[in-house]
Amino acid sequence: MLLYNGKTRKFQVRDCLKQNEELRSHLEKLRLEQVSLLKVSNIATQSDGQTENSISNPPQMVIENISLKDQLIKEQSRSEGLSAEIMKLSAELRKAVHAQNNLARLYRPVLRDIESNLMKMKQETYATIQ
C-alpha cells in the first residue's frame, strides 16, 4: 500500500508540475495581450488628437511606460519559469539523496562483511608466512 501511495503521489506531483507549466504559459499570453492592448490604446489616444505637448501623458513617457511594462512581463514570466525549474530540480535532488541514503543503508553491512573477510584473509596470510 505504501508503494502505491508513493506512485500516486509521484503522479500527482507530475500532474501539478504540468498544470503549473500550462498556467504559467496562459498567464504569459494574458500579460502579453495586456501589453499589446495598452499599445493599441496608446496609438488610438494619440490619433484622437493628443498633441506632443500634452501635459498629462507625454507620448514619450507613455511609450517608455509600455516598454517597461512589456519588459516586466517578460521578466516575470522568466522568473516564474526559473522558479518552477528550481522546484523541479529540488524535488529531483531530494529523490536522489533519498535513493543514495537507501543504497548506503543497504550496502553498509555488505561492505563491512567484505572488509572483515579481507582482514581475516590478511591475518591468515601473515600467520601462514610466519
PDB file of C-alpha atoms in Angstrom:
ATOM      1  CA  MET A   1       0.000   0.000   0.000  1.00  0.00           C
ATOM      2  CA  LEU A   2       2.876   2.368   0.774  1.00  0.00           C
ATOM      3  CA  LEU A   3       4.386   1.795  -2.669  1.00  0.00           C
ATOM      4  CA  TYR A   4       1.030   2.529  -4.268  1.00  0.00           C
ATOM      5  CA  ASN A   5       0.730   5.781  -2.310  1.00  0.00           C
ATOM      6  CA  GLY A   6       4.248   6.730  -3.364  1.00  0.00           C
ATOM      7  CA  LYS A   7       3.408   6.135  -7.008  1.00  0.00           C
ATOM      8  CA  THR A   8       0.146   8.024  -6.662  1.00  0.00           C
ATOM      9  CA  ARG A   9       1.935  10.959  -5.051  1.00  0.00           C
ATOM     10  CA  LYS A  10       4.558  10.870  -7.820  1.00  0.00           C
ATOM     11  CA  PHE A  11       1.848  11.089 -10.486  1.00  0.00           C
ATOM     12  CA  GLN A  12       0.105  13.873  -8.561  1.00  0.00           C
ATOM     13  CA  VAL A  13       3.348  15.863  -8.457  1.00  0.00           C
ATOM     14  CA  ARG A  14       3.877  15.346 -12.183  1.00  0.00           C
ATOM     15  CA  ASP A  15       0.311  16.462 -12.898  1.00  0.00           C
ATOM     16  CA  CYS A  16       0.760  19.545 -10.716  1.00  0.00           C
ATOM     17  CA  LEU A  17       4.015  20.441 -12.486  1.00  0.00           C
ATOM     18  CA  LYS A  18       2.333  20.006 -15.862  1.00  0.00           C
ATOM     19  CA  GLN A  19      -0.639  22.157 -14.798  1.00  0.00           C
ATOM     20  CA  ASN A  20       1.755  24.745 -13.381  1.00  0.00           C
ATOM     21  CA  GLU A  21       3.556  24.937 -16.731  1.00  0.00           C
ATOM     22  CA  GLU A  22       0.258  25.302 -18.613  1.00  0.00           C
ATOM     23  CA  LEU A  23      -0.976  28.009 -16.246  1.00  0.00           C
ATOM     24  CA  ARG A  24       2.291  29.940 -16.497  1.00  0.00           C
ATOM     25  CA  SER A  25       2.088  29.777 -20.285  1.00  0.00           C
ATOM     26  CA  HIS A  26      -1.506  31.014 -20.207  1.00  0.00           C
ATOM     27  CA  LEU A  27      -0.589  33.800 -17.776  1.00  0.00           C
ATOM     28  CA  GLU A  28       2.266  34.900 -20.028  1.00  0.00           C
ATOM     29  CA  LYS A  29      -0.113  35.058 -23.012  1.00  0.00           C
ATOM     30  CA  LEU A  30      -2.569  37.155 -20.998  1.00  0.00           C
ATOM     31  CA  ARG A  31       0.173  39.529 -19.895  1.00  0.00           C
ATOM     32  CA  LEU A  32       1.449  39.946 -23.447  1.00  0.00           C
ATOM     33  CA  GLU A  33      -2.112  40.538 -24.621  1.00  0.00           C
ATOM     34  CA  GLN A  34      -2.496  43.212 -21.937  1.00  0.00           C
ATOM     35  CA  VAL A  35       0.642  44.999 -23.145  1.00  0.00           C
ATOM     36  CA  SER A  36      -0.489  44.860 -26.765  1.00  0.00           C
ATOM     37  CA  LEU A  37      -3.855  46.325 -25.726  1.00  0.00           C
ATOM     38  CA  LEU A  38      -2.006  49.125 -23.930  1.00  0.00           C
ATOM     39  CA  LYS A  39      -0.023  49.799 -27.107  1.00  0.00           C
ATOM     40  CA  VAL A  40      -3.194  49.878 -29.214  1.00  0.00           C
ATOM     41  CA  SER A  41      -4.861  52.127 -26.657  1.00  0.00           C
ATOM     42  CA  ASN A  42      -1.885  54.483 -26.736  1.00  0.00           C
ATOM     43  CA  ILE A  43      -1.935  54.670 -30.539  1.00  0.00           C
ATOM     44  CA  ALA A  44      -5.687  55.332 -30.525  1.00  0.00           C
ATOM     45  CA  THR A  45      -5.286  58.070 -27.907  1.00  0.00           C
ATOM     46  CA  GLN A  46      -2.533  59.750 -29.889  1.00  0.00           C
ATOM     47  CA  SER A  47      -4.543  59.620 -33.112  1.00  0.00           C
ATOM     48  CA  ASP A  48      -7.572  61.170 -31.353  1.00  0.00           C
ATOM     49  CA  GLY A  49      -5.767  64.482 -31.207  1.00  0.00           C
ATOM     50  CA  GLN A  50      -3.465  64.315 -28.240  1.00  0.00           C
ATOM     51  CA  THR A  51      -0.514  66.504 -29.118  1.00  0.00           C
ATOM     52  CA  GLU A  52       3.109  66.036 -28.262  1.00  0.00           C
ATOM     53  CA  ASN A  53       2.923  68.931 -25.808  1.00  0.00           C
ATOM     54  CA  SER A  54       0.230  67.235 -23.739  1.00  0.00           C
ATOM     55  CA  ILE A  55       0.958  67.699 -20.040  1.00  0.00           C
ATOM     56  CA  SER A  56      -0.953  64.698 -18.660  1.00  0.00           C
ATOM     57  CA  ASN A  57       0.785  61.890 -20.599  1.00  0.00           C
ATOM     58  CA  PRO A  58       3.577  62.868 -22.962  1.00  0.00           C
ATOM     59  CA  PRO A  59       3.758  60.217 -25.712  1.00  0.00           C
ATOM     60  CA  GLN A  60       7.416  59.631 -24.975  1.00  0.00           C
ATOM     61  CA  MET A  61       6.635  58.698 -21.371  1.00  0.00           C
ATOM     62  CA  VAL A  62       3.685  56.545 -22.400  1.00  0.00           C
ATOM     63  CA  ILE A  63       5.820  54.614 -24.867  1.00  0.00           C
ATOM     64  CA  GLU A  64       8.542  54.181 -22.261  1.00  0.00           C
ATOM     65  CA  ASN A  65       5.937  53.056 -19.711  1.00  0.00           C
ATOM     66  CA  ILE A  66       4.539  50.469 -22.124  1.00  0.00           C
ATOM     67  CA  SER A  67       8.036  49.288 -22.966  1.00  0.00           C
ATOM     68  CA  LEU A  68       8.866  48.900 -19.274  1.00  0.00           C
ATOM     69  CA  LYS A  69       5.618  47.005 -18.647  1.00  0.00           C
ATOM     70  CA  ASP A  70       6.424  44.717 -21.571  1.00  0.00           C
ATOM     71  CA  GLN A  71       9.898  44.083 -20.187  1.00  0.00           C
ATOM     72  CA  LEU A  72       8.469  43.499 -16.702  1.00  0.00           C
ATOM     73  CA  ILE A  73       6.011  40.933 -18.046  1.00  0.00           C
ATOM     74  CA  LYS A  74       8.773  39.064 -19.846  1.00  0.00           C
ATOM     75  CA  GLU A  75      10.970  39.075 -16.745  1.00  0.00           C
ATOM     76  CA  GLN A  76       8.078  37.914 -14.539  1.00  0.00           C
ATOM     77  CA  SER A  77       7.439  35.014 -16.889  1.00  0.00           C
ATOM     78  CA  ARG A  78      11.131  34.181 -16.948  1.00  0.00           C
ATOM     79  CA  SER A  79      11.285  34.381 -13.151  1.00  0.00           C
ATOM     80  CA  GLU A  80       8.286  32.082 -12.765  1.00  0.00           C
ATOM     81  CA  GLY A  81       9.807  29.618 -15.212  1.00  0.00           C
ATOM     82  CA  LEU A  82      13.086  29.598 -13.308  1.00  0.00           C
ATOM     83  CA  SER A  83      11.227  29.201 -10.025  1.00  0.00           C
ATOM     84  CA  ALA A  84       9.350  26.190 -11.394  1.00  0.00           C
ATOM     85  CA  GLU A  85      12.617  24.719 -12.667  1.00  0.00           C
ATOM     86  CA  ILE A  86      14.192  25.184  -9.225  1.00  0.00           C
ATOM     87  CA  MET A  87      11.258  23.409  -7.581  1.00  0.00           C
ATOM     88  CA  LYS A  88      11.544  20.550 -10.066  1.00  0.00           C
ATOM     89  CA  LEU A  89      15.310  20.226  -9.578  1.00  0.00           C
ATOM     90  CA  SER A  90      14.912  20.392  -5.797  1.00  0.00           C
ATOM     91  CA  ALA A  91      12.423  17.531  -5.931  1.00  0.00           C
ATOM     92  CA  GLU A  92      14.827  15.509  -8.089  1.00  0.00           C
ATOM     93  CA  LEU A  93      17.683  16.254  -5.676  1.00  0.00           C
ATOM     94  CA  ARG A  94      15.626  15.100  -2.689  1.00  0.00           C
ATOM     95  CA  LYS A  95      14.752  11.929  -4.588  1.00  0.00           C
ATOM     96  CA  ALA A  96      18.415  11.278  -5.474  1.00  0.00           C
ATOM     97  CA  VAL A  97      19.580  11.900  -1.891  1.00  0.00           C
ATOM     98  CA  HIS A  98      16.883   9.558  -0.604  1.00  0.00           C
ATOM     99  CA  ALA A  99      17.964   6.864  -3.080  1.00  0.00           C
ATOM    100  CA  GLN A 100      21.622   7.327  -2.136  1.00  0.00           C
ATOM    101  CA  ASN A 101      20.820   7.036   1.568  1.00  0.00           C
ATOM    102  CA  ASN A 102      18.805   3.873   0.934  1.00  0.00           C
ATOM    103  CA  LEU A 103      21.660   2.338  -1.061  1.00  0.00           C
ATOM    104  CA  ALA A 104      24.186   3.246   1.621  1.00  0.00           C
ATOM    105  CA  ARG A 105      21.964   1.705   4.284  1.00  0.00           C
ATOM    106  CA  LEU A 106      21.557  -1.424   2.164  1.00  0.00           C
ATOM    107  CA  TYR A 107      25.231  -1.917   1.263  1.00  0.00           C
ATOM    108  CA  ARG A 108      26.873  -0.820   4.528  1.00  0.00           C
ATOM    109  CA  PRO A 109      26.524  -4.288   6.164  1.00  0.00           C
ATOM    110  CA  VAL A 110      27.727  -5.996   2.982  1.00  0.00           C
ATOM    111  CA  LEU A 111      30.793  -3.757   2.792  1.00  0.00           C
ATOM    112  CA  ARG A 112      31.543  -4.329   6.484  1.00  0.00           C
ATOM    113  CA  ASP A 113      31.354  -8.078   5.901  1.00  0.00           C
ATOM    114  CA  ILE A 114      33.711  -7.853   2.915  1.00  0.00           C
ATOM    115  CA  GLU A 115      36.123  -5.708   4.919  1.00  0.00           C
ATOM    116  CA  SER A 116      36.001  -8.180   7.796  1.00  0.00           C
ATOM    117  CA  ASN A 117      36.689 -11.114   5.475  1.00  0.00           C
ATOM    118  CA  LEU A 118      39.624  -9.269   3.897  1.00  0.00           C
ATOM    119  CA  MET A 119      41.101  -8.581   7.335  1.00  0.00           C
ATOM    120  CA  LYS A 120      40.749 -12.278   8.234  1.00  0.00           C
ATOM    121  CA  MET A 121      42.454 -13.277   4.974  1.00  0.00           C
ATOM    122  CA  LYS A 122      45.263 -10.817   5.665  1.00  0.00           C
ATOM    123  CA  GLN A 123      45.773 -12.206   9.178  1.00  0.00           C
ATOM    124  CA  GLU A 124      45.694 -15.786   7.891  1.00  0.00           C
ATOM    125  CA  THR A 125      48.260 -14.911   5.227  1.00  0.00           C
ATOM    126  CA  TYR A 126      50.611 -13.418   7.827  1.00  0.00           C
ATOM    127  CA  ALA A 127      50.099 -16.439  10.065  1.00  0.00           C
ATOM    128  CA  THR A 128      50.987 -18.902   7.294  1.00  0.00           C
ATOM    129  CA  ILE A 129      54.052 -16.883   6.249  1.00  0.00           C
ATOM    130  CA  GLN A 130      55.487 -16.930   9.780  1.00  0.00           C
TER     131      GLN A 130
END
